[in-house]
Short mmCIF file of N, CA, C and O in Angstrom, two decimals:
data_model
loop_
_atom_site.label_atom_id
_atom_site.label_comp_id
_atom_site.label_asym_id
_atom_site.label_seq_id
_atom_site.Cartn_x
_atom_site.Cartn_y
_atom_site.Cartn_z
N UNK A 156 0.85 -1.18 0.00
CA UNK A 156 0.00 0.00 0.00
C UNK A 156 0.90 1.24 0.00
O UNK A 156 1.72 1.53 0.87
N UNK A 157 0.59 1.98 -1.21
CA UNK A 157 1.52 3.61 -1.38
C UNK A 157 1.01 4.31 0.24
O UNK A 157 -0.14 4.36 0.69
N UNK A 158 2.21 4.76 0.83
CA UNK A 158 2.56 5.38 1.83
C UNK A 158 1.12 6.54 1.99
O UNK A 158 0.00 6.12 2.26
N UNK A 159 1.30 7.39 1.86
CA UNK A 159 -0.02 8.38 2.26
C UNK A 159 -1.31 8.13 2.44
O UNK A 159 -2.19 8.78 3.01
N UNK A 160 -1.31 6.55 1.58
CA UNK A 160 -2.67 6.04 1.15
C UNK A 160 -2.98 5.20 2.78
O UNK A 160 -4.00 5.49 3.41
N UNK A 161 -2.13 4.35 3.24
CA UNK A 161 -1.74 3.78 4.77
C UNK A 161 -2.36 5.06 5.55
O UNK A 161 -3.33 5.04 6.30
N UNK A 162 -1.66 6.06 5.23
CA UNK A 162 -1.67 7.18 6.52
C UNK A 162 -3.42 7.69 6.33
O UNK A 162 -4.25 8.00 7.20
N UNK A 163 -3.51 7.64 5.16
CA UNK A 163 -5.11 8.32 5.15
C UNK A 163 -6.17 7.38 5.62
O UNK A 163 -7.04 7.89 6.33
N UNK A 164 -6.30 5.87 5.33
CA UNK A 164 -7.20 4.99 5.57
C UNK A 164 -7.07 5.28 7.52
O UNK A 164 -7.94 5.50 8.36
N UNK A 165 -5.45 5.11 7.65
CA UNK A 165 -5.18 4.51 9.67
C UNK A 165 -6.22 6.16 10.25
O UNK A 165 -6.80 5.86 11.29
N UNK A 166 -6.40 7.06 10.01
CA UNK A 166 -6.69 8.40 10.19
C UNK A 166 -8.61 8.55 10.09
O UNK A 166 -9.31 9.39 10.65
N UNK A 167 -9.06 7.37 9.16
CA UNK A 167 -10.64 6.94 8.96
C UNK A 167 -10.82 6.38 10.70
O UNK A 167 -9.96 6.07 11.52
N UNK A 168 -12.39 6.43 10.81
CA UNK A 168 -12.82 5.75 11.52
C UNK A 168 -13.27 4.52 11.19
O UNK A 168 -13.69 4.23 10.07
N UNK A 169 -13.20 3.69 12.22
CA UNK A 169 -13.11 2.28 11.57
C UNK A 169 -14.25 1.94 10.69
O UNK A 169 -13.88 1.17 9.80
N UNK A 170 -15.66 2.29 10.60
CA UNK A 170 -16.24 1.86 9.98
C UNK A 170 -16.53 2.66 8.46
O UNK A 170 -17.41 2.42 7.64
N UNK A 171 -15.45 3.70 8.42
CA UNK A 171 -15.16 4.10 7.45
C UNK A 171 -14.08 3.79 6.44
O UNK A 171 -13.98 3.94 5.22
N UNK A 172 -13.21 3.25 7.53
CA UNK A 172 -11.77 2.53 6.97
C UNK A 172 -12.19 1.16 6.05
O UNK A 172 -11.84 0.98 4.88
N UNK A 173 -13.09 0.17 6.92
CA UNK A 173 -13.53 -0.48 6.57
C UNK A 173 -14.57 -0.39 4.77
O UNK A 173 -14.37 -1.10 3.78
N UNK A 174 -15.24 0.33 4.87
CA UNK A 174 -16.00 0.78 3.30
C UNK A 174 -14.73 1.19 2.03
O UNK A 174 -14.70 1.03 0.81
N UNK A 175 -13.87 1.70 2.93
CA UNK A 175 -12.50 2.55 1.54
C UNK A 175 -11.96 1.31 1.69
O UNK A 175 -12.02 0.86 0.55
N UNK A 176 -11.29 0.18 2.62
CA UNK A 176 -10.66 -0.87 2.32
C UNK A 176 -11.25 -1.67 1.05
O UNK A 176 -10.72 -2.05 0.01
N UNK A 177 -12.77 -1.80 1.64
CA UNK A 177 -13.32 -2.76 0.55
C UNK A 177 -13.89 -1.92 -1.03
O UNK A 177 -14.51 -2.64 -1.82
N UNK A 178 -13.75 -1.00 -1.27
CA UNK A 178 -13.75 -0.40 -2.89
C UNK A 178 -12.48 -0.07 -3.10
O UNK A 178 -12.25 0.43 -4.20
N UNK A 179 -11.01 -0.26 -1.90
CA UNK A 179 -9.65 -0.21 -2.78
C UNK A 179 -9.04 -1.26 -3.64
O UNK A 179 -8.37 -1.25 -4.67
N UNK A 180 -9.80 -2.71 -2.40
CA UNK A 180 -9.70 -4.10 -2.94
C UNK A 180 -10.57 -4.31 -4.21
O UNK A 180 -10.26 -5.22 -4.97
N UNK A 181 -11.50 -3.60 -4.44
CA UNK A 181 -12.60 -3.84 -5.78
C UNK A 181 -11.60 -3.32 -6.81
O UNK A 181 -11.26 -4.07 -7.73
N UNK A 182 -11.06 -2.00 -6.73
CA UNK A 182 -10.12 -0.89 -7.62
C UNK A 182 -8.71 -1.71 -7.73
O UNK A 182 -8.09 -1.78 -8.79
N UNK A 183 -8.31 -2.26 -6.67
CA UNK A 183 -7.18 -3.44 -7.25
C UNK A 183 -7.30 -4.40 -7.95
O UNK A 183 -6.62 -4.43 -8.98
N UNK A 184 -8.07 -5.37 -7.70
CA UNK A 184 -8.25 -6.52 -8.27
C UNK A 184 -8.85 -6.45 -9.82
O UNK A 184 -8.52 -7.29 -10.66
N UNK A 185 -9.74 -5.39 -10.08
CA UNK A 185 -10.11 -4.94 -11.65
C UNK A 185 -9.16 -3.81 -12.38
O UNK A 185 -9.30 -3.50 -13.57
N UNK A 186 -8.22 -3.28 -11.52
CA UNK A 186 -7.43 -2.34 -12.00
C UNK A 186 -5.74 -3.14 -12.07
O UNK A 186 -4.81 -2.48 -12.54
N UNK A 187 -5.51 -4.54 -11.57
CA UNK A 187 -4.16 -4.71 -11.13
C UNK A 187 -2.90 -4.00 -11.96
O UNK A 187 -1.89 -3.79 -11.29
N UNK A 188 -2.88 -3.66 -13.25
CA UNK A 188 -2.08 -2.40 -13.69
C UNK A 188 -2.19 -1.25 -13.32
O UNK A 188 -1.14 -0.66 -13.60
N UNK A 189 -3.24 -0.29 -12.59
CA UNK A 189 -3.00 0.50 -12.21
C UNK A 189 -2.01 0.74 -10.57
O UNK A 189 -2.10 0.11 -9.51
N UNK A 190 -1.25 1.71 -10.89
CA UNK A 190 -0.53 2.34 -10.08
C UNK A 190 -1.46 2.83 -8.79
O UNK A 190 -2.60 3.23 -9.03
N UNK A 191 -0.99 2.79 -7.53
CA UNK A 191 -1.34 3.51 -6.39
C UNK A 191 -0.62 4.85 -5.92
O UNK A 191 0.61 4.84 -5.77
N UNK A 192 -1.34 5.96 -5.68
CA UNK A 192 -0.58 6.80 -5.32
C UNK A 192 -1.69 7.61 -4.38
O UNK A 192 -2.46 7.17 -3.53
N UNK A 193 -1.43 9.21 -4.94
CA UNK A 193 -2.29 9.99 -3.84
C UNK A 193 -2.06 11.50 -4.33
O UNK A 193 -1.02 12.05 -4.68
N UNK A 194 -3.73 12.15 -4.23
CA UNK A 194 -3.02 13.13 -4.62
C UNK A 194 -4.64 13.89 -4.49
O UNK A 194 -5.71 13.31 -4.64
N UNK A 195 -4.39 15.68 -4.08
CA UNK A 195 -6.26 15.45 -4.01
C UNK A 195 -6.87 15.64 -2.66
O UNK A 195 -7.90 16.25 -2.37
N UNK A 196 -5.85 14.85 -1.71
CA UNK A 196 -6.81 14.70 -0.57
C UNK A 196 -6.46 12.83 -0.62
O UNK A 196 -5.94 12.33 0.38
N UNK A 197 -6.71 12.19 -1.49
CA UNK A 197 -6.89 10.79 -1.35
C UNK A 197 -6.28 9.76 -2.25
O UNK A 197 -5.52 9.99 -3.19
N UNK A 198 -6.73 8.53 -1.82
CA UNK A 198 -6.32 7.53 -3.39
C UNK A 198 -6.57 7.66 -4.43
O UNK A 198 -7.74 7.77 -4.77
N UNK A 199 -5.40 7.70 -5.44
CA UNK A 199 -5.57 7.67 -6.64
C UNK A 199 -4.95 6.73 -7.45
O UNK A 199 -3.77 6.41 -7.30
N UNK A 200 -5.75 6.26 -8.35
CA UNK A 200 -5.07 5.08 -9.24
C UNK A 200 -4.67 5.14 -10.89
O UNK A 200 -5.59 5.13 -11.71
N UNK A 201 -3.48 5.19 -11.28
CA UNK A 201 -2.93 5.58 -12.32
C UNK A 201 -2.53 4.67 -13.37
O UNK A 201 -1.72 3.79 -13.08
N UNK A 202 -2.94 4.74 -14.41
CA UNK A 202 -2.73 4.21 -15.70
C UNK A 202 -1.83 4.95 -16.55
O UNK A 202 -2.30 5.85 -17.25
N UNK A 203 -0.52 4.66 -16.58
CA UNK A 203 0.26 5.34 -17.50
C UNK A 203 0.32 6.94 -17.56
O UNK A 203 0.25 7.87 -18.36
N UNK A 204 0.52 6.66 -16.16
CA UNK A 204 0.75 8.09 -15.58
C UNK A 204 -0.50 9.27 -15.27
O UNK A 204 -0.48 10.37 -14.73
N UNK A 205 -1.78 8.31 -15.99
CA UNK A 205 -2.60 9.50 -16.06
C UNK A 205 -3.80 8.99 -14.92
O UNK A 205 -4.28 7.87 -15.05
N UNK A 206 -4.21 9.85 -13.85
CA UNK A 206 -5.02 9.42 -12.93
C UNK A 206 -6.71 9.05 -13.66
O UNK A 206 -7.44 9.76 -14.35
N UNK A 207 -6.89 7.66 -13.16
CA UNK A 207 -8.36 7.25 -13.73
C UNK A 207 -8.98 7.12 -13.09
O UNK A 207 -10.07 7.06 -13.66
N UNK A 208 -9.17 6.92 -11.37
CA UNK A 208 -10.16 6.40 -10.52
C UNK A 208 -9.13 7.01 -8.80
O UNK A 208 -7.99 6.99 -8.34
N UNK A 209 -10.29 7.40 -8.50
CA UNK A 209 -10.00 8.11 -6.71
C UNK A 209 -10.88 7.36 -6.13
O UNK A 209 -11.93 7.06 -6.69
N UNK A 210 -10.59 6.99 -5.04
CA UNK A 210 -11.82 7.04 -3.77
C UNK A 210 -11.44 7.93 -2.41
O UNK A 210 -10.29 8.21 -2.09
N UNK A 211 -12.41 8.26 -1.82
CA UNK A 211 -12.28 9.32 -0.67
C UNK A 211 -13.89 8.87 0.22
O UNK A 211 -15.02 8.61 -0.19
N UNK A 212 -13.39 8.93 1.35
CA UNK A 212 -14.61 9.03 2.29
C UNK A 212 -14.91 10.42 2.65
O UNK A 212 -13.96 11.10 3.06
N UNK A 213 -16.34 11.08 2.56
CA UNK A 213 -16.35 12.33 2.77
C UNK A 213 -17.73 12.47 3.24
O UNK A 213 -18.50 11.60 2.83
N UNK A 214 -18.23 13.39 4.03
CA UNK A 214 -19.31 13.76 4.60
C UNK A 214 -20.60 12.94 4.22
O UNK A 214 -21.34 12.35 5.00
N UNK A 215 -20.73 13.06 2.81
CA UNK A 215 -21.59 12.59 2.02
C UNK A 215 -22.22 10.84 2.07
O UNK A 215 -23.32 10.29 2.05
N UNK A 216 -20.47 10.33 2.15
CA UNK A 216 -20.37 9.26 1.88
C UNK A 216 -19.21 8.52 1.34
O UNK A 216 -18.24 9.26 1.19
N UNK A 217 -19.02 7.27 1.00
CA UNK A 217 -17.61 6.80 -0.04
C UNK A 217 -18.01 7.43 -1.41
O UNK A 217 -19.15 7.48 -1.88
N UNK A 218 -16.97 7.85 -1.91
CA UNK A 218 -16.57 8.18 -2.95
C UNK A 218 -15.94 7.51 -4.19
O UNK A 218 -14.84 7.03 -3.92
N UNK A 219 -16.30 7.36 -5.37
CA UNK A 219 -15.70 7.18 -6.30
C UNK A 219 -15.51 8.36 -7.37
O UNK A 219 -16.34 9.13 -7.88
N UNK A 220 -14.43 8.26 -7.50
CA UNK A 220 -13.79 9.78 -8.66
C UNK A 220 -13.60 8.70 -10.25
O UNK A 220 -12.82 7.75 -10.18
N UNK A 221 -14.14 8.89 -11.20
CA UNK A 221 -13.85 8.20 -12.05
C UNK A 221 -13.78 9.70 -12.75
O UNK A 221 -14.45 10.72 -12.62
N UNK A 222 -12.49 9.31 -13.67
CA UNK A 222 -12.05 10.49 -14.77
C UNK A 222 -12.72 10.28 -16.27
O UNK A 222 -12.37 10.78 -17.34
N UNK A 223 -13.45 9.66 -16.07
CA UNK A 223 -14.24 9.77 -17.50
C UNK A 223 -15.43 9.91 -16.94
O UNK A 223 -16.24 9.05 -16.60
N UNK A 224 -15.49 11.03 -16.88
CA UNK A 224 -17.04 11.41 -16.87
C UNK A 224 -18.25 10.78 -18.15
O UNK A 224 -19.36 10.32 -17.89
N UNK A 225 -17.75 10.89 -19.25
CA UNK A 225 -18.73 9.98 -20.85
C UNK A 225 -18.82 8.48 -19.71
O UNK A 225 -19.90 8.17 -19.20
N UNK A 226 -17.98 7.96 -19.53
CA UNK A 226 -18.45 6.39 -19.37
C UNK A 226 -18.95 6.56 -17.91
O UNK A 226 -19.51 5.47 -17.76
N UNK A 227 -19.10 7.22 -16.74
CA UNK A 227 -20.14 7.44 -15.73
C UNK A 227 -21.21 7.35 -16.35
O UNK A 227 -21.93 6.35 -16.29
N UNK A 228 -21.58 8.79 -17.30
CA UNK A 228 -22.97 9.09 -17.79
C UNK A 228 -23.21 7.81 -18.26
O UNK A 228 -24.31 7.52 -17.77
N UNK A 229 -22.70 6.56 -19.14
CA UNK A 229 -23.53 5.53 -20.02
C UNK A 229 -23.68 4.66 -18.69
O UNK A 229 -23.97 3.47 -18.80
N UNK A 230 -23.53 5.13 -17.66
CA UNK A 230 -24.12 3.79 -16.22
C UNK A 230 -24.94 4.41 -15.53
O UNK A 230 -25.32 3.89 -14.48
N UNK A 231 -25.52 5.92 -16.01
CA UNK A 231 -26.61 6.63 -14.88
C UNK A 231 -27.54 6.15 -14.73
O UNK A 231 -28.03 6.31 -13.61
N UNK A 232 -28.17 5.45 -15.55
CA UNK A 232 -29.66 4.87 -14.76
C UNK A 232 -29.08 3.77 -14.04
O UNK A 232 -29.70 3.95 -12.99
N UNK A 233 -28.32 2.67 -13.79
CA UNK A 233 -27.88 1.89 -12.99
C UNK A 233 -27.43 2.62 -11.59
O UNK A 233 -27.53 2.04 -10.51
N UNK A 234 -26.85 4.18 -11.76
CA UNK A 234 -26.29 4.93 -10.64
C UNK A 234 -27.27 5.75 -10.07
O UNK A 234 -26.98 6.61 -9.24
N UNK A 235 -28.44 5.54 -10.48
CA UNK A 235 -29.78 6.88 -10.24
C UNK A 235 -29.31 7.14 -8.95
O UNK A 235 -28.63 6.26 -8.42
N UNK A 236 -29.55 8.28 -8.26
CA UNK A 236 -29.36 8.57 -7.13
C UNK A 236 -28.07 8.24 -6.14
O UNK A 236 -28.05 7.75 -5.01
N UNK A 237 -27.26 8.58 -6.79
CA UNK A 237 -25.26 7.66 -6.72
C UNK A 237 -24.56 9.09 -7.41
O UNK A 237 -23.39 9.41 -7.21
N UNK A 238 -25.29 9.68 -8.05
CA UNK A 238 -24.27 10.24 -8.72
C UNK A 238 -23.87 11.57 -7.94
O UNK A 238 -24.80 12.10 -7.32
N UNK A 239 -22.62 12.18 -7.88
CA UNK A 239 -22.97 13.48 -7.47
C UNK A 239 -21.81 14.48 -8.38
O UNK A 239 -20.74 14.93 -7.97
N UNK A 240 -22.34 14.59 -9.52
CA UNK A 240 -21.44 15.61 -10.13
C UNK A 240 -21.03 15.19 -11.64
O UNK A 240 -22.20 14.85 -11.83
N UNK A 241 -20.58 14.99 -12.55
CA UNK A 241 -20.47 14.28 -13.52
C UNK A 241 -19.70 12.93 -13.77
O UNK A 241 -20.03 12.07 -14.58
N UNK A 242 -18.50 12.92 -12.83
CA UNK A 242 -17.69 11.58 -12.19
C UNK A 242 -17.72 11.29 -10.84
O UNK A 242 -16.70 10.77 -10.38
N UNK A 243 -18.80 11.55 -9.97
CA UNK A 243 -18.48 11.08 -9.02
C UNK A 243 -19.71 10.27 -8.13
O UNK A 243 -20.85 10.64 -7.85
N UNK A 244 -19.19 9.33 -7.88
CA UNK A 244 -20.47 8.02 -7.61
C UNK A 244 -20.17 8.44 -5.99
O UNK A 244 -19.10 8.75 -5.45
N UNK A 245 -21.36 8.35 -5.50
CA UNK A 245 -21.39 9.02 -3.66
C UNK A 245 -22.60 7.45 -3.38
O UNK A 245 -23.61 7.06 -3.97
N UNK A 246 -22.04 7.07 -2.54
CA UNK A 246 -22.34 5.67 -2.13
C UNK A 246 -22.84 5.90 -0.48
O UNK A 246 -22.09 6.05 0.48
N UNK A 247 -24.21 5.87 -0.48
CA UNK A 247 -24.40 5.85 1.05
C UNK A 247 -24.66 5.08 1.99
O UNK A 247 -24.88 5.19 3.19
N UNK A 248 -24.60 4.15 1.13
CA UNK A 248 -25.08 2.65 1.66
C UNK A 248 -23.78 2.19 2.01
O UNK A 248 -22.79 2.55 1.38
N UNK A 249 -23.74 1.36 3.02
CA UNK A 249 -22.38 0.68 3.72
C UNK A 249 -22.30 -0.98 3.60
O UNK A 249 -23.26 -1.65 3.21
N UNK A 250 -21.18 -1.48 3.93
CA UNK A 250 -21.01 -3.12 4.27
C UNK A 250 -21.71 -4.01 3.67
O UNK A 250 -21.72 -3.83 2.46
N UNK A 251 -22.26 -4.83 4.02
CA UNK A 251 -22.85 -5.70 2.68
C UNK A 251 -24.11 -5.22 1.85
O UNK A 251 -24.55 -5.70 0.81
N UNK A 252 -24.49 -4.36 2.44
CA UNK A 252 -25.43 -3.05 1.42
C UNK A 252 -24.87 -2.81 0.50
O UNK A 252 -25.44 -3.21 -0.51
N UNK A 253 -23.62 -2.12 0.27
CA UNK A 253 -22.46 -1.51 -0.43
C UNK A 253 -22.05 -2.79 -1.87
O UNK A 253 -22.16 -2.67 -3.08
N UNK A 254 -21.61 -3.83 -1.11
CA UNK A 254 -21.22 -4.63 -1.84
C UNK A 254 -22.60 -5.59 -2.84
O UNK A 254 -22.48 -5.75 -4.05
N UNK A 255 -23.38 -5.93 -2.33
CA UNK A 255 -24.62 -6.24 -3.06
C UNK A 255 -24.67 -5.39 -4.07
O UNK A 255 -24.24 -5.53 -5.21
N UNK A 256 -25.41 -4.16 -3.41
CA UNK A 256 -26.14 -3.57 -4.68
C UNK A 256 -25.47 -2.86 -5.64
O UNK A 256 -25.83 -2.91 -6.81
N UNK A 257 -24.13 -1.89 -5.12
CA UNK A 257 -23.26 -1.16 -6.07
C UNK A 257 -22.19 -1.75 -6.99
O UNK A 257 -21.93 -1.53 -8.18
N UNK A 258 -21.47 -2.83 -5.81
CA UNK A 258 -20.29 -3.09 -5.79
C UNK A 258 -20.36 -3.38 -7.75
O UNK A 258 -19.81 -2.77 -8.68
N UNK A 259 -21.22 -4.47 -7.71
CA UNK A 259 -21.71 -5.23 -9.28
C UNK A 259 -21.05 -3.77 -10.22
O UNK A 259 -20.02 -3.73 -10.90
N UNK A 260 -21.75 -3.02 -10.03
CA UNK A 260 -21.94 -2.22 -11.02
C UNK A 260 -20.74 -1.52 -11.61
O UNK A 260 -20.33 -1.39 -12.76
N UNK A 261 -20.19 -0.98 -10.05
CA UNK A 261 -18.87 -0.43 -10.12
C UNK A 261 -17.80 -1.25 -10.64
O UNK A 261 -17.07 -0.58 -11.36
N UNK A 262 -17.40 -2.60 -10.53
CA UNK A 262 -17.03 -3.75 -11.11
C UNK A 262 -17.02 -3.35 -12.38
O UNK A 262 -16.03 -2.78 -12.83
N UNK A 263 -18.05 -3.57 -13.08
CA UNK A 263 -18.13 -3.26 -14.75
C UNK A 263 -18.01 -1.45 -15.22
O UNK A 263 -17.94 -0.90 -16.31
N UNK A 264 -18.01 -1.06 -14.15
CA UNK A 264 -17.48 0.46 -15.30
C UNK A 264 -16.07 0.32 -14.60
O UNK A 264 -15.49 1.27 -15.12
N UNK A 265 -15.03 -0.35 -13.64
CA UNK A 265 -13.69 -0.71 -13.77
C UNK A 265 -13.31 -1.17 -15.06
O UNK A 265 -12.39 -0.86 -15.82
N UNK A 266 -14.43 -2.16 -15.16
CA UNK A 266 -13.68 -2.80 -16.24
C UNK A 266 -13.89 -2.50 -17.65
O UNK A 266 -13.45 -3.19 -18.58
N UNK A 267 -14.64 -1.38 -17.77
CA UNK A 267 -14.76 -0.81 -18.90
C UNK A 267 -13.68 0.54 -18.79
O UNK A 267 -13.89 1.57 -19.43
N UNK A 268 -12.73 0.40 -18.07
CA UNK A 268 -11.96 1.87 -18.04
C UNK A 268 -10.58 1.41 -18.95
O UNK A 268 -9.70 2.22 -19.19
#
């Protein structure tokens, strides 16, 4: 785990640590070429240098930063009420809520990146 990324999760409260652990493990395992780093405020994951996917826990909720805003928009009706901004999926649902109903989804626009 890239250094800042350690320091930002240990700094969550646990049941927040817990939600960013499990969409970093989703963002690894469908991203395993992307790079870990940080930058922003939070995790960021890099493809040939160029940042494609953040997550951040924030007031709102977990966060997903996806840098293609075009391929967000072709998953909005799957994201109805998820979205908050043109790339950014705001997840308010937690723990096996989280993973049921979103996780799926988020899965396939990884793997469409």
């Amino acid at each position: 785990m890239h250094k800042a990324v350690a320091e930002y999760v240990s700094n969550l409260k646990p049941h927040h640590r817990r939600d960013v652990l499990l969409l970093r493990e989703l963002v690894r395992e469908r991203l395993p070429q992307a790079e870990e780093g940080f930058g922003f405020g939070f995790p960021l994951y890099y493809l040939h240098g160029e940042p494609i996917v953040g997550l951040a826990h924030r007031k709102k909720g977990l966060m997903l930063y996806v840098m293609r805003p075009e391929l967000v928009a072709s998953f909005g009706e799957r994201l109805t009420g998820q979205l908050d901004g043109k790339s950014c999926i705001c997840m308010k649902r937690t723990g096996k809520t989280l993973r049921v109903d979103l996780f799926p989804v988020i899965e396939e626009l990884l793997l469409a990146l």
